[in-house]
PDB file of C-alpha atoms in Angstrom:
ATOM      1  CA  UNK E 249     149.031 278.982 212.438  1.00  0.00           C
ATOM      2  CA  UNK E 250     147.874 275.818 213.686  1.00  0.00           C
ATOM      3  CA  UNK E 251     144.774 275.804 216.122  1.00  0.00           C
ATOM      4  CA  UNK E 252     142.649 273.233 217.946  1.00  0.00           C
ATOM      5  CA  UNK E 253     138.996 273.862 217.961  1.00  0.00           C
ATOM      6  CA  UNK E 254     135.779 271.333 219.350  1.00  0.00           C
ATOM      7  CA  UNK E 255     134.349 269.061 217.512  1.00  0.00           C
ATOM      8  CA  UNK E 256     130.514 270.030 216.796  1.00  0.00           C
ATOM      9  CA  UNK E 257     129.568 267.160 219.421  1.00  0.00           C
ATOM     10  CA  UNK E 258     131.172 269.014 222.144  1.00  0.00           C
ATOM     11  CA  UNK E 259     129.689 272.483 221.193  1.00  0.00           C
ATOM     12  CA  UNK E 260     126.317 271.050 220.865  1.00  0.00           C
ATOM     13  CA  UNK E 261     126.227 268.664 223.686  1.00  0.00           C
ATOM     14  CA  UNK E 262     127.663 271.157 225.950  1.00  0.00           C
ATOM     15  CA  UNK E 263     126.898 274.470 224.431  1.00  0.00           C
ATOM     16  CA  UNK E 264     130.555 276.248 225.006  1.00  0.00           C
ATOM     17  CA  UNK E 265     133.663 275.047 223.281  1.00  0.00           C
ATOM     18  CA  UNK E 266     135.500 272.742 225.388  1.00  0.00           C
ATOM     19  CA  UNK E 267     138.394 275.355 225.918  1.00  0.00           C
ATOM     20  CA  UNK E 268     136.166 276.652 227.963  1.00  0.00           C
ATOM     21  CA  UNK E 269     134.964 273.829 230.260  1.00  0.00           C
ATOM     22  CA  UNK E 270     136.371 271.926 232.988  1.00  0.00           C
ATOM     23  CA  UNK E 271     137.093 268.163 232.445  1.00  0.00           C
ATOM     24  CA  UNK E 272     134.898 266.594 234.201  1.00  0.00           C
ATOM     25  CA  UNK E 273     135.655 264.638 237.453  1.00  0.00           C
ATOM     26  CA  UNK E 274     136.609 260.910 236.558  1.00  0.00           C
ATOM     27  CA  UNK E 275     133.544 259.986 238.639  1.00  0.00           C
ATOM     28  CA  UNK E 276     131.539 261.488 236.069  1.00  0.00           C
ATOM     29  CA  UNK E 277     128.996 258.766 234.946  1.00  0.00           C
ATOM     30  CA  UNK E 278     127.284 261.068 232.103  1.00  0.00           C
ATOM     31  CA  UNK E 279     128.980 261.719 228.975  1.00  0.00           C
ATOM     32  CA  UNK E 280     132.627 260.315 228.382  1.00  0.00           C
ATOM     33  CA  UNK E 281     134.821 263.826 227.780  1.00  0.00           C
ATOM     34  CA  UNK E 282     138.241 262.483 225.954  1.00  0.00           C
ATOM     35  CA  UNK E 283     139.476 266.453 224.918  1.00  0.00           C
ATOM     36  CA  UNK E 284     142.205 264.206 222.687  1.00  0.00           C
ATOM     37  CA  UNK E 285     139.680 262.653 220.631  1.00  0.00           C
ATOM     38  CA  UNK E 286     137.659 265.323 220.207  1.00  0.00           C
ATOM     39  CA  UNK E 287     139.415 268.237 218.639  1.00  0.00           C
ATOM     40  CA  UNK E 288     140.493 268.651 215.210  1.00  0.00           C
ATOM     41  CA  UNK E 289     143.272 270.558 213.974  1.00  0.00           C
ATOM     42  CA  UNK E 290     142.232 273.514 211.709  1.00  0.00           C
ATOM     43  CA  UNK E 291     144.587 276.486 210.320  1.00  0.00           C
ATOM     44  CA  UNK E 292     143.065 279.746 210.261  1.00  0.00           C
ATOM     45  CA  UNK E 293     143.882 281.591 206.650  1.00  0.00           C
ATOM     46  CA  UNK E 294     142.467 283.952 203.855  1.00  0.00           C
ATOM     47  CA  UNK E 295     140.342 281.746 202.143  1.00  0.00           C
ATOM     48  CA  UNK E 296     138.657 282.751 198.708  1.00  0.00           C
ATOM     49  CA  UNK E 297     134.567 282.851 198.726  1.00  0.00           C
ATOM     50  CA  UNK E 298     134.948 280.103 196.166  1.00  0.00           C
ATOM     51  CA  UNK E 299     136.997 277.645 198.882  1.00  0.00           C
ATOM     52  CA  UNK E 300     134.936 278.402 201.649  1.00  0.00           C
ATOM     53  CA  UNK E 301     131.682 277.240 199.401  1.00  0.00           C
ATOM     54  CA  UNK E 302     133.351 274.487 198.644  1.00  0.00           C
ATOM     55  CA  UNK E 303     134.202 273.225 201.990  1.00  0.00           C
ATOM     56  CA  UNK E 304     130.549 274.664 203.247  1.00  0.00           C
ATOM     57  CA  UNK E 305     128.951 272.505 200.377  1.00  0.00           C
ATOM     58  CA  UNK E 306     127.168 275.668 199.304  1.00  0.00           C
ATOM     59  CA  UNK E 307     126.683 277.423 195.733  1.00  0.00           C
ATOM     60  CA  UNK E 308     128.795 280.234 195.333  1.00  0.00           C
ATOM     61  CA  UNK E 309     127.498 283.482 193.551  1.00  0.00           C
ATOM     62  CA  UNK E 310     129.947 285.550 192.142  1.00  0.00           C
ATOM     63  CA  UNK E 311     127.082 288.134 191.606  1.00  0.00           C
ATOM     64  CA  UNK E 312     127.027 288.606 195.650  1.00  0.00           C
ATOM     65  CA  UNK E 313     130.119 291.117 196.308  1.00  0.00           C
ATOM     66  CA  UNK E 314     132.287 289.268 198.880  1.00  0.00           C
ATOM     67  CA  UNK E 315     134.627 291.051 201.734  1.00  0.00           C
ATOM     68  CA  UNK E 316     137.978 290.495 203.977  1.00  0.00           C
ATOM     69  CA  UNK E 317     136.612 289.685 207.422  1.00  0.00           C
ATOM     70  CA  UNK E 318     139.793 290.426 209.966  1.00  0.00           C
ATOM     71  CA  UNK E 319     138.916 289.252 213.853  1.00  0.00           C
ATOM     72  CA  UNK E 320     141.187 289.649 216.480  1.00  0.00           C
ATOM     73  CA  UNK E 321     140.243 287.065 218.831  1.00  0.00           C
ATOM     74  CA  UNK E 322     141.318 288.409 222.246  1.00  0.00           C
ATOM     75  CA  UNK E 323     140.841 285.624 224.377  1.00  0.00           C
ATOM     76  CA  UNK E 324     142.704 283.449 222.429  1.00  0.00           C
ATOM     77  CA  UNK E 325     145.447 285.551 221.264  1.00  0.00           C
ATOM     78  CA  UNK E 326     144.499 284.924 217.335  1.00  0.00           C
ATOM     79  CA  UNK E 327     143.700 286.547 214.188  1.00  0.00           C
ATOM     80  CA  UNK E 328     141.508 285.083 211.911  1.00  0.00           C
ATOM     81  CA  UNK E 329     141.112 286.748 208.198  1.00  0.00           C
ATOM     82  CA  UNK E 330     138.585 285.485 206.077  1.00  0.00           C
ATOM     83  CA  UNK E 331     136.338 286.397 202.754  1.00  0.00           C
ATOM     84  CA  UNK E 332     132.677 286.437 203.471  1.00  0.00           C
ATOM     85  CA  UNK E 333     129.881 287.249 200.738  1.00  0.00           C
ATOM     86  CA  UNK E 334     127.282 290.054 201.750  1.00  0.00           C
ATOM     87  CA  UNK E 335     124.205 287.985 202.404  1.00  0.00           C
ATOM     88  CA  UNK E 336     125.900 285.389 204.733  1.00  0.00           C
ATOM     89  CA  UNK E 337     126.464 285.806 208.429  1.00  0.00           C
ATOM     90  CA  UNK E 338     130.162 286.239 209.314  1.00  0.00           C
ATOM     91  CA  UNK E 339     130.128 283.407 212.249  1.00  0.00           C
ATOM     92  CA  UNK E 340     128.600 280.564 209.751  1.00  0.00           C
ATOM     93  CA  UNK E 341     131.088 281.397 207.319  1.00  0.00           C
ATOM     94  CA  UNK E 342     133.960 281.037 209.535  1.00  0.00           C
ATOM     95  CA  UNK E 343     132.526 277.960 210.573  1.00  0.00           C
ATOM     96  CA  UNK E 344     132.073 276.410 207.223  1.00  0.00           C
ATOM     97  CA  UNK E 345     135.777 277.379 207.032  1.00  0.00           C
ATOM     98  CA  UNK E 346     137.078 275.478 210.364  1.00  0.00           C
ATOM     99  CA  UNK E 347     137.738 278.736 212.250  1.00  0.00           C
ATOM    100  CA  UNK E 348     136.498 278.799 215.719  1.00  0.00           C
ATOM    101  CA  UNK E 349     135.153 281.569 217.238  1.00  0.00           C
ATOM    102  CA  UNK E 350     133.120 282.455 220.458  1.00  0.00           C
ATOM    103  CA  UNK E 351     129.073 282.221 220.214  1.00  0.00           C
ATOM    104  CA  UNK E 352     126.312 280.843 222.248  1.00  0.00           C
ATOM    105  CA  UNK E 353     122.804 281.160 220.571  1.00  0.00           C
ATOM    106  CA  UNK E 354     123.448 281.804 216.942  1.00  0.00           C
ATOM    107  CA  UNK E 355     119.957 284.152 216.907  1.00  0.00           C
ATOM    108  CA  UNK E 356     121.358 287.551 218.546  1.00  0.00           C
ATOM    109  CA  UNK E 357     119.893 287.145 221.676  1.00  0.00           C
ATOM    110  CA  UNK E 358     122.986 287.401 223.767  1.00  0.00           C
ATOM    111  CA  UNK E 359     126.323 288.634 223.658  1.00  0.00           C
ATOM    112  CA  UNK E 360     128.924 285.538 223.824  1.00  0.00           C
ATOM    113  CA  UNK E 361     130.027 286.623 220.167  1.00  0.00           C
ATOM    114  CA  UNK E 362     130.127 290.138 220.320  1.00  0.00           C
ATOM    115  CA  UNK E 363     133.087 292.561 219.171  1.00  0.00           C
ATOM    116  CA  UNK E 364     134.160 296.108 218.968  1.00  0.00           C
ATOM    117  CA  UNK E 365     134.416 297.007 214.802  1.00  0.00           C
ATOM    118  CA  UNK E 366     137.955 298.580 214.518  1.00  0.00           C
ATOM    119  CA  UNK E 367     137.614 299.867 210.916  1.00  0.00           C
ATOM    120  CA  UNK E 368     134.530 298.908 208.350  1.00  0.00           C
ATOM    121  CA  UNK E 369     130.737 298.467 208.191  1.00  0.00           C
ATOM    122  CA  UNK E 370     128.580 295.736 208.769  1.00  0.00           C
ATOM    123  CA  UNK E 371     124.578 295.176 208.846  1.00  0.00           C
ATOM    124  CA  UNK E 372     123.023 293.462 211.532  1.00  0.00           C
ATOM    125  CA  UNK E 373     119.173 293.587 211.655  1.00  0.00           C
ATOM    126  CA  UNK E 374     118.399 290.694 213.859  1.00  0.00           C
ATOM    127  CA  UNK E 375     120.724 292.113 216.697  1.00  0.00           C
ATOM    128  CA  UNK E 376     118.920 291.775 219.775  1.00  0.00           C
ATOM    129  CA  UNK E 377     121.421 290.825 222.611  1.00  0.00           C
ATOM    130  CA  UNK E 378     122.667 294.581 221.961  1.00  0.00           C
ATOM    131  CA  UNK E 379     121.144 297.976 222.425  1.00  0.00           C
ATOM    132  CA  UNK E 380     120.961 300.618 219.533  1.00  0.00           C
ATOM    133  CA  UNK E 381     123.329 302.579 221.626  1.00  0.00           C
ATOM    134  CA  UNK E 382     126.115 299.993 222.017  1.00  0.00           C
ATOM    135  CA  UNK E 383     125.544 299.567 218.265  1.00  0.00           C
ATOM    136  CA  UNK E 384     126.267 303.713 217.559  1.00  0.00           C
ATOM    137  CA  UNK E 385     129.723 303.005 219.967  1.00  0.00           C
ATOM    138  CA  UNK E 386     130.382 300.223 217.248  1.00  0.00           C
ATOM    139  CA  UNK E 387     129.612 296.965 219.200  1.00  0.00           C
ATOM    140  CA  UNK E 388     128.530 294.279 216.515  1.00  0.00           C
ATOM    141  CA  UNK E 389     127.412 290.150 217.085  1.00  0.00           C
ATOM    142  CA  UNK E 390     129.018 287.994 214.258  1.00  0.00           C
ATOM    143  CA  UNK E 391     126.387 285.521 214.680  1.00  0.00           C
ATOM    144  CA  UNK E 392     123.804 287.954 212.898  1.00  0.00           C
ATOM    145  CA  UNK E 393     126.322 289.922 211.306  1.00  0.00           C
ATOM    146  CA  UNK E 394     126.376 290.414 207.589  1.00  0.00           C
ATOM    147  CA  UNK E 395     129.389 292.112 206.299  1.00  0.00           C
ATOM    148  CA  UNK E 396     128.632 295.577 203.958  1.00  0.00           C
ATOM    149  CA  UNK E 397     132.309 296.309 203.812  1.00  0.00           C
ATOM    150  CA  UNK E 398     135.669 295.090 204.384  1.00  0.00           C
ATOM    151  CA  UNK E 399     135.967 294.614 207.963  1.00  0.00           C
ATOM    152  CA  UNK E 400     137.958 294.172 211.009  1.00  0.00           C
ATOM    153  CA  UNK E 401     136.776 293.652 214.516  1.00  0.00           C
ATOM    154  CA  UNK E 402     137.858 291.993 218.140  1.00  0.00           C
ATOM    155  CA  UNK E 403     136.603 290.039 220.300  1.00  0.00           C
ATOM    156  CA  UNK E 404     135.176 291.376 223.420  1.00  0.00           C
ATOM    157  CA  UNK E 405     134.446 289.358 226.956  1.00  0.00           C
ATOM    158  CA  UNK E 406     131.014 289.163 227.395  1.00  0.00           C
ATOM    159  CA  UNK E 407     130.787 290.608 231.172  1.00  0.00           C
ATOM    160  CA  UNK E 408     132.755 293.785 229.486  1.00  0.00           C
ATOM    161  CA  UNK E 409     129.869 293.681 227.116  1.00  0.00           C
ATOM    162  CA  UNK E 410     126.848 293.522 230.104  1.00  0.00           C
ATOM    163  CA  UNK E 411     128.472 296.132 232.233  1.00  0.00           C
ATOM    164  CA  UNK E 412     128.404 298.001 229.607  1.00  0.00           C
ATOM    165  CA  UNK E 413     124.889 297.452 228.732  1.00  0.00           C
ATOM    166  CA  UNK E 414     124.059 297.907 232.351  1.00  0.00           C
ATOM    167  CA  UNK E 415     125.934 301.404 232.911  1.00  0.00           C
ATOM    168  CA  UNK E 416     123.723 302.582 229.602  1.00  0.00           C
ATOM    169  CA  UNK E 417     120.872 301.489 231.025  1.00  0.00           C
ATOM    170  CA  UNK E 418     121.284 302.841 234.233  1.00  0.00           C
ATOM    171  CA  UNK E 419     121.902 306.125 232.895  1.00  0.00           C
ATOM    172  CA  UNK E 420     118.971 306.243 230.985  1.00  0.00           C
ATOM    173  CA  UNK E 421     117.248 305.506 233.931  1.00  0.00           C
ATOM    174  CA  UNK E 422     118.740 307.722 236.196  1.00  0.00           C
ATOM    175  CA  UNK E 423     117.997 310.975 233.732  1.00  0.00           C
TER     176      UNK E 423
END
């Protein structure tokens, strides 16, 4: 399946994808936005841990056990599968294998890359953006995410994600 994804210019000048921007008005006297020259085309397949090293410029250890990481992207209507060894986190690896998919601040902190787990296990200590109890209803952040198991997960929109952290919250409070 043949996707487009940003260029890591875009993403880091502008912190969201450009899929998810405006072009800017042809007034615009900051930075030059030309979408065309700034995507690359990437194909999103199962990749063995040893290609994705490869392409990542990392060592591969085939003492760390490695697992299928399935995410249904929701916004975008794709589904990404994708081997990813136990002590990496699931969004770099994608990454370092072209596959695009939502984040913000890469520390847990907020919930742009959040998902639902469907089916699997998956370790994230550094999980702030999410309460313990939207991690016991099986919400998850693949930027801090280490897979323990073969997993698959979707993407969820992040206001779904805050009201749902709200209504907790305000529950808690209200008892």
């Amino acid at each position: 399946m043949d996707l487009r994804s940003p260029c890591s210019l875009c993403t880091s000048i502008h912190r969201k994808p450009a899929f998810y921007r405006r072009s800017p008005s042809p007034n615009a006297t900051n930075y030059p936005f030309r979408p065309s020259k700034c995507r690359r085309k990437t194909t999103s397949e199962l990749q063995t841990a040893v290609e994705a090293a490869g392409r990542a410029d990392r060592s591969y250890s085939p003492s760390v056990p490695s697992h299928k990481v399935t995410v249904h992207d929701r916004q975008r209507g794709v589904v990404h599968e994708f081997l990813v060894p136990e002590d990496q986190y699931i969004l770099h690896t994608a990454e370092a294998q072209d596959i695009s998919l939502p984040f913000a601040c890469r520390h847990g902190c907020c919930t742009s890359c959040a998902v639902r787990i469907k089916s699997g296990e998956l370790r994230q200590p550094e999980a702030l953006g999410i309460s313990a109890e939207l991690k016991a209803k099986g919400y998850a952040l693949l930027c801090v995410g280490f897979p323990s198991s073969d997993i698959e997960v979707e993407t969820q929109d992040e206001d779904e994600v805050i009201c749902i952290t709200a209504s907790v919250y305000l529950s808690h409070k209200t008892s």
